[in-house]
mmCIF file of C-alpha atoms in Angstrom:
data_model
loop_
_atom_site.group_PDB
_atom_site.id
_atom_site.type_symbol
_atom_site.label_atom_id
_atom_site.label_comp_id
_atom_site.label_asym_id
_atom_site.label_seq_id
_atom_site.Cartn_x
_atom_site.Cartn_y
_atom_site.Cartn_z
ATOM 1 C CA ASP A 1 0.295 -0.078 0.324
ATOM 2 C CA THR A 2 1.616 3.034 -1.141
ATOM 3 C CA GLY A 3 -1.065 5.874 0.408
ATOM 4 C CA VAL A 4 -0.660 7.984 3.479
ATOM 5 C CA SER A 5 0.151 5.857 6.513
ATOM 6 C CA GLN A 6 -1.494 6.706 10.246
ATOM 7 C CA ASN A 7 -0.684 4.610 13.516
ATOM 8 C CA PRO A 8 -2.566 4.148 15.735
ATOM 9 C CA ARG A 9 -5.811 4.252 14.017
ATOM 10 C CA HIS A 10 -7.329 4.546 17.953
ATOM 11 C CA LYS A 11 -6.014 5.537 21.052
ATOM 12 C CA ILE A 12 -7.446 6.212 24.562
ATOM 13 C CA THR A 13 -5.671 7.704 27.352
ATOM 14 C CA LYS A 14 -6.296 9.623 30.714
ATOM 15 C CA ARG A 15 -5.871 13.144 31.070
ATOM 16 C CA GLY A 16 -2.769 14.476 31.836
ATOM 17 C CA GLN A 17 -1.494 11.578 30.056
ATOM 18 C CA ASN A 18 1.206 11.869 26.998
ATOM 19 C CA VAL A 19 0.494 10.552 23.282
ATOM 20 C CA THR A 20 2.389 9.855 19.740
ATOM 21 C CA PHE A 21 1.173 10.100 16.761
ATOM 22 C CA ARG A 22 2.683 8.887 13.653
ATOM 23 C CA CYS A 23 2.098 9.782 10.120
ATOM 24 C CA ASP A 24 3.560 7.486 6.981
ATOM 25 C CA PRO A 25 3.161 10.345 4.250
ATOM 26 C CA ILE A 26 3.315 9.081 0.665
ATOM 27 C CA SER A 27 7.047 8.445 -0.705
ATOM 28 C CA GLU A 28 7.746 10.853 -2.841
ATOM 29 C CA HIS A 29 5.392 14.109 -1.133
ATOM 30 C CA ASN A 30 8.170 16.431 0.300
ATOM 31 C CA ARG A 31 4.919 17.950 2.422
ATOM 32 C CA LEU A 32 3.321 17.089 5.458
ATOM 33 C CA TYR A 33 -0.072 18.237 6.763
ATOM 34 C CA TRP A 34 -1.617 17.913 9.972
ATOM 35 C CA TYR A 35 -5.600 18.651 10.980
ATOM 36 C CA ARG A 36 -7.456 18.080 13.714
ATOM 37 C CA GLN A 37 -11.469 17.118 13.199
ATOM 38 C CA THR A 38 -13.932 17.100 15.870
ATOM 39 C CA LEU A 39 -17.604 15.640 15.598
ATOM 40 C CA GLY A 40 -19.174 17.280 12.707
ATOM 41 C CA GLN A 41 -16.681 19.849 11.524
ATOM 42 C CA GLY A 42 -14.798 19.630 8.901
ATOM 43 C CA PRO A 43 -10.944 19.513 9.213
ATOM 44 C CA GLU A 44 -8.748 22.376 10.747
ATOM 45 C CA PHE A 45 -5.074 22.976 10.187
ATOM 46 C CA LEU A 46 -2.334 22.715 12.419
ATOM 47 C CA THR A 47 0.646 22.198 10.886
ATOM 48 C CA TYR A 48 2.881 21.376 7.849
ATOM 49 C CA PHE A 49 5.906 20.910 7.077
ATOM 50 C CA GLN A 50 8.231 21.021 3.578
ATOM 51 C CA ASN A 51 10.555 18.120 4.106
ATOM 52 C CA GLU A 52 12.248 18.381 7.625
ATOM 53 C CA ALA A 53 11.133 21.835 7.990
ATOM 54 C CA GLN A 54 7.914 22.887 10.001
ATOM 55 C CA LEU A 55 6.689 26.102 8.225
ATOM 56 C CA GLU A 56 3.735 27.136 9.420
ATOM 57 C CA LYS A 57 1.760 26.325 12.865
ATOM 58 C CA SER A 58 -1.847 26.909 13.967
ATOM 59 C CA ARG A 59 -3.541 29.026 16.888
ATOM 60 C CA LEU A 60 -5.090 25.957 17.690
ATOM 61 C CA LEU A 61 -1.247 24.585 17.936
ATOM 62 C CA SER A 62 -0.849 24.632 22.134
ATOM 63 C CA ASP A 63 2.211 24.378 23.476
ATOM 64 C CA ARG A 64 1.143 21.370 24.835
ATOM 65 C CA PHE A 65 1.526 20.361 21.033
ATOM 66 C CA SER A 66 4.422 19.406 18.957
ATOM 67 C CA ALA A 67 5.596 18.031 16.002
ATOM 68 C CA GLU A 68 8.737 17.120 13.900
ATOM 69 C CA ARG A 69 9.786 15.216 10.750
ATOM 70 C CA PRO A 70 13.393 14.433 11.249
ATOM 71 C CA LYS A 71 14.265 13.236 8.144
ATOM 72 C CA GLY A 72 11.559 14.792 5.928
ATOM 73 C CA SER A 73 10.230 11.335 6.039
ATOM 74 C CA PHE A 74 7.568 10.762 8.385
ATOM 75 C CA SER A 75 6.307 12.753 11.100
ATOM 76 C CA THR A 76 5.262 12.562 14.799
ATOM 77 C CA LEU A 77 3.002 14.748 16.881
ATOM 78 C CA GLU A 78 3.100 14.519 20.412
ATOM 79 C CA ILE A 79 0.159 15.851 22.745
ATOM 80 C CA GLN A 80 1.151 16.583 26.740
ATOM 81 C CA ARG A 81 -1.015 16.808 29.383
ATOM 82 C CA THR A 82 -4.073 15.756 27.264
ATOM 83 C CA GLU A 83 -7.171 17.310 27.938
ATOM 84 C CA GLN A 84 -10.103 16.136 27.069
ATOM 85 C CA GLY A 85 -10.864 19.066 24.818
ATOM 86 C CA ASP A 86 -7.895 17.126 22.746
ATOM 87 C CA SER A 87 -10.251 14.152 21.994
ATOM 88 C CA ALA A 88 -10.654 14.296 18.395
ATOM 89 C CA MET A 89 -10.118 12.769 15.283
ATOM 90 C CA TYR A 90 -6.215 13.650 13.766
ATOM 91 C CA LEU A 91 -5.963 13.785 10.192
ATOM 92 C CA CYS A 92 -2.483 13.524 8.371
ATOM 93 C CA ALA A 93 -2.165 14.399 4.769
ATOM 94 C CA SER A 94 0.891 14.714 2.047
ATOM 95 C CA SER A 95 1.242 16.196 -1.418
ATOM 96 C CA LEU A 96 3.901 17.082 -3.930
ATOM 97 C CA GLY A 97 4.818 20.975 -3.114
ATOM 98 C CA SER A 98 2.620 23.280 -2.930
ATOM 99 C CA GLY A 99 -1.302 23.417 -4.652
ATOM 100 C CA ASN A 100 -1.278 20.204 -5.026
ATOM 101 C CA GLU A 101 -4.015 17.802 -3.895
ATOM 102 C CA GLN A 102 -3.505 16.283 -0.641
ATOM 103 C CA PHE A 103 -3.698 12.605 -0.287
ATOM 104 C CA PHE A 104 -5.306 11.874 3.725
ATOM 105 C CA GLY A 105 -4.324 8.685 6.146
ATOM 106 C CA PRO A 106 -6.932 6.991 7.632
ATOM 107 C CA GLY A 107 -6.332 9.007 10.846
ATOM 108 C CA THR A 108 -6.159 8.888 14.602
ATOM 109 C CA ARG A 109 -8.330 8.753 16.529
ATOM 110 C CA LEU A 110 -8.243 10.467 20.133
ATOM 111 C CA THR A 111 -10.841 9.814 23.251
ATOM 112 C CA VAL A 112 -9.429 11.546 26.325
ATOM 113 C CA LEU A 113 -11.288 10.079 29.505
ATOM 114 C CA GLU B 1 -10.614 35.520 7.488
ATOM 115 C CA LEU B 2 -11.566 33.445 4.751
ATOM 116 C CA LYS B 3 -14.905 31.274 5.357
ATOM 117 C CA VAL B 4 -16.041 28.308 3.216
ATOM 118 C CA GLU B 5 -19.632 27.702 4.024
ATOM 119 C CA GLN B 6 -21.474 24.691 2.173
ATOM 120 C CA ASN B 7 -25.278 24.526 2.163
ATOM 121 C CA PRO B 8 -27.485 22.176 3.247
ATOM 122 C CA LEU B 9 -25.691 21.309 6.153
ATOM 123 C CA PHE B 10 -27.845 18.112 6.044
ATOM 124 C CA LEU B 11 -29.649 16.350 3.077
ATOM 125 C CA SER B 12 -32.024 13.990 3.645
ATOM 126 C CA MET B 13 -33.109 12.764 -0.126
ATOM 127 C CA GLN B 14 -34.752 9.267 -1.424
ATOM 128 C CA GLU B 15 -33.246 7.782 -3.801
ATOM 129 C CA GLY B 16 -33.631 8.575 -7.460
ATOM 130 C CA LYS B 17 -33.584 12.041 -7.166
ATOM 131 C CA ASN B 18 -31.720 15.097 -7.871
ATOM 132 C CA TYR B 19 -29.947 17.340 -6.024
ATOM 133 C CA THR B 20 -27.024 19.958 -5.561
ATOM 134 C CA ILE B 21 -24.563 21.049 -2.647
ATOM 135 C CA TYR B 22 -23.408 24.435 -3.196
ATOM 136 C CA CYS B 23 -19.786 25.323 -1.327
ATOM 137 C CA ASN B 24 -19.312 29.228 -1.200
ATOM 138 C CA TYR B 25 -15.873 30.486 -0.336
ATOM 139 C CA SER B 26 -14.974 34.475 0.317
ATOM 140 C CA THR B 27 -11.768 34.850 -1.206
ATOM 141 C CA THR B 28 -9.700 34.621 -4.587
ATOM 142 C CA SER B 29 -9.255 31.019 -5.364
ATOM 143 C CA ASP B 30 -9.068 28.858 -8.504
ATOM 144 C CA ARG B 31 -8.077 25.415 -6.500
ATOM 145 C CA LEU B 32 -11.067 23.299 -5.424
ATOM 146 C CA TYR B 33 -11.340 20.034 -4.091
ATOM 147 C CA TRP B 34 -14.118 17.721 -3.285
ATOM 148 C CA TYR B 35 -13.684 14.658 -0.204
ATOM 149 C CA ARG B 36 -16.407 12.242 0.981
ATOM 150 C CA GLN B 37 -16.043 10.869 4.340
ATOM 151 C CA ASP B 38 -18.146 8.208 5.619
ATOM 152 C CA PRO B 39 -18.951 7.719 9.460
ATOM 153 C CA GLY B 40 -14.858 7.525 11.484
ATOM 154 C CA LYS B 41 -13.171 7.156 8.299
ATOM 155 C CA SER B 42 -10.491 9.348 6.640
ATOM 156 C CA LEU B 43 -11.321 11.908 3.411
ATOM 157 C CA GLU B 44 -11.679 10.380 0.284
ATOM 158 C CA SER B 45 -10.973 12.621 -2.922
ATOM 159 C CA LEU B 46 -13.468 12.484 -5.428
ATOM 160 C CA PHE B 47 -12.817 15.801 -7.690
ATOM 161 C CA VAL B 48 -9.883 18.446 -8.639
ATOM 162 C CA LEU B 49 -11.274 21.398 -9.674
ATOM 163 C CA LEU B 50 -8.385 23.768 -11.313
ATOM 164 C CA SER B 51 -9.764 26.205 -13.188
ATOM 165 C CA ASN B 52 -12.648 28.181 -13.751
ATOM 166 C CA GLY B 53 -15.685 26.245 -15.503
ATOM 167 C CA ALA B 54 -13.815 23.314 -14.269
ATOM 168 C CA VAL B 55 -16.072 20.281 -14.597
ATOM 169 C CA LYS B 56 -15.307 16.220 -14.073
ATOM 170 C CA GLN B 57 -18.263 13.612 -13.088
ATOM 171 C CA GLU B 58 -17.940 10.602 -12.358
ATOM 172 C CA GLY B 59 -20.444 8.364 -11.706
ATOM 173 C CA ARG B 60 -23.740 10.067 -10.665
ATOM 174 C CA LEU B 61 -21.468 12.940 -8.873
ATOM 175 C CA MET B 62 -20.607 16.208 -11.139
ATOM 176 C CA ALA B 63 -19.028 18.919 -9.751
ATOM 177 C CA SER B 64 -18.598 22.449 -11.198
ATOM 178 C CA LEU B 65 -16.312 25.536 -10.614
ATOM 179 C CA ASP B 66 -17.172 29.226 -10.957
ATOM 180 C CA THR B 67 -14.565 30.967 -9.788
ATOM 181 C CA LYS B 68 -15.386 34.461 -10.679
ATOM 182 C CA ALA B 69 -18.669 33.718 -8.414
ATOM 183 C CA ARG B 70 -16.951 32.007 -6.429
ATOM 184 C CA LEU B 71 -19.041 28.658 -6.151
ATOM 185 C CA SER B 72 -18.595 25.220 -6.687
ATOM 186 C CA THR B 73 -21.439 22.637 -6.670
ATOM 187 C CA LEU B 74 -21.644 19.043 -6.560
ATOM 188 C CA HIS B 75 -24.705 17.888 -8.199
ATOM 189 C CA ILE B 76 -26.105 14.005 -7.229
ATOM 190 C CA THR B 77 -27.919 12.634 -10.137
ATOM 191 C CA ALA B 78 -30.661 9.664 -9.140
ATOM 192 C CA ALA B 79 -28.924 9.105 -5.491
ATOM 193 C CA VAL B 80 -28.694 5.920 -4.430
ATOM 194 C CA HIS B 81 -27.761 4.542 -0.733
ATOM 195 C CA ASP B 82 -24.497 4.353 -1.452
ATOM 196 C CA LEU B 83 -24.083 7.640 -1.324
ATOM 197 C CA SER B 84 -24.810 8.028 2.534
ATOM 198 C CA ALA B 85 -21.633 9.889 3.378
ATOM 199 C CA THR B 86 -20.317 13.817 4.495
ATOM 200 C CA TYR B 87 -18.562 15.572 1.610
ATOM 201 C CA PHE B 88 -16.408 18.090 2.107
ATOM 202 C CA CYS B 89 -15.069 21.411 -0.144
ATOM 203 C CA ALA B 90 -11.424 22.392 0.073
ATOM 204 C CA VAL B 91 -10.267 26.032 -0.918
ATOM 205 C CA ASP B 92 -7.132 25.474 -1.815
ATOM 206 C CA THR B 93 -5.713 30.075 -0.770
ATOM 207 C CA LEU B 94 -2.583 31.764 -1.168
ATOM 208 C CA ASP B 95 -1.486 32.690 1.901
ATOM 209 C CA LEU B 96 0.414 35.631 2.901
ATOM 210 C CA SER B 97 3.711 33.691 2.881
ATOM 211 C CA GLY B 98 3.122 32.311 -0.556
ATOM 212 C CA THR B 99 1.914 28.930 0.350
ATOM 213 C CA TYR B 100 -1.153 27.087 -0.514
ATOM 214 C CA LYS B 101 -3.378 26.119 2.037
ATOM 215 C CA TYR B 102 -6.601 24.262 2.271
ATOM 216 C CA ILE B 103 -9.409 25.782 3.834
ATOM 217 C CA PHE B 104 -12.297 23.136 4.673
ATOM 218 C CA GLY B 105 -15.860 23.528 4.537
ATOM 219 C CA THR B 106 -18.111 23.443 7.084
ATOM 220 C CA GLY B 107 -19.326 19.698 5.477
ATOM 221 C CA THR B 108 -22.829 18.475 4.388
ATOM 222 C CA ARG B 109 -24.210 14.996 5.980
ATOM 223 C CA LEU B 110 -26.072 13.080 2.831
ATOM 224 C CA LYS B 111 -28.712 10.894 4.075
ATOM 225 C CA VAL B 112 -29.900 8.823 0.771
ATOM 226 C CA LEU B 113 -33.725 6.918 2.081
ATOM 227 C CA ALA B 114 -34.381 3.289 0.483
#
């Protein structure tokens, strides 16, 4: 399968715990995006990378959130000290350059108890 | 602030009927994408519209783009139950740093009744 993959698919955690998600983009795609989607809403942009450089972060991305893409391939999104409001689907997408179609992964559904 | 609005938000229709979903956006863009999302699943690409007047068709769905009116439509012909899903439009807009970024619409939740 050469699409975007994400792990884990589901994560249940207790409030205050840290969680980390992984995204593997389509191999030749240099751009990688993270979105958050809450129930009944469209995806909201969180951050994106061009190769290993994180070029923009949304105001939605509080200081408890950090994302990396160390070698310009896979990316991780970490949430520290999770809160119930962090419960959402976290989607990763990749594209070949700016202005091209983004392809989405299956998402990681986070539930914070 | 860029806004992307879809209407209707909810649509319940009988099998065999036709209907149109509208996507209005508030800034200049000539790139628009339509996605389908099934409950608990990710986004599946439906159409890529990259110029004014673009029209794409796949099966019972047809999408069009009018960049002057800042409007895209997704037309459903002779709906079938399998089309039940949530449909999102996403406008690809150039921000101040010169980067294209998606802004998603509010989504239209479609239910096709047998």
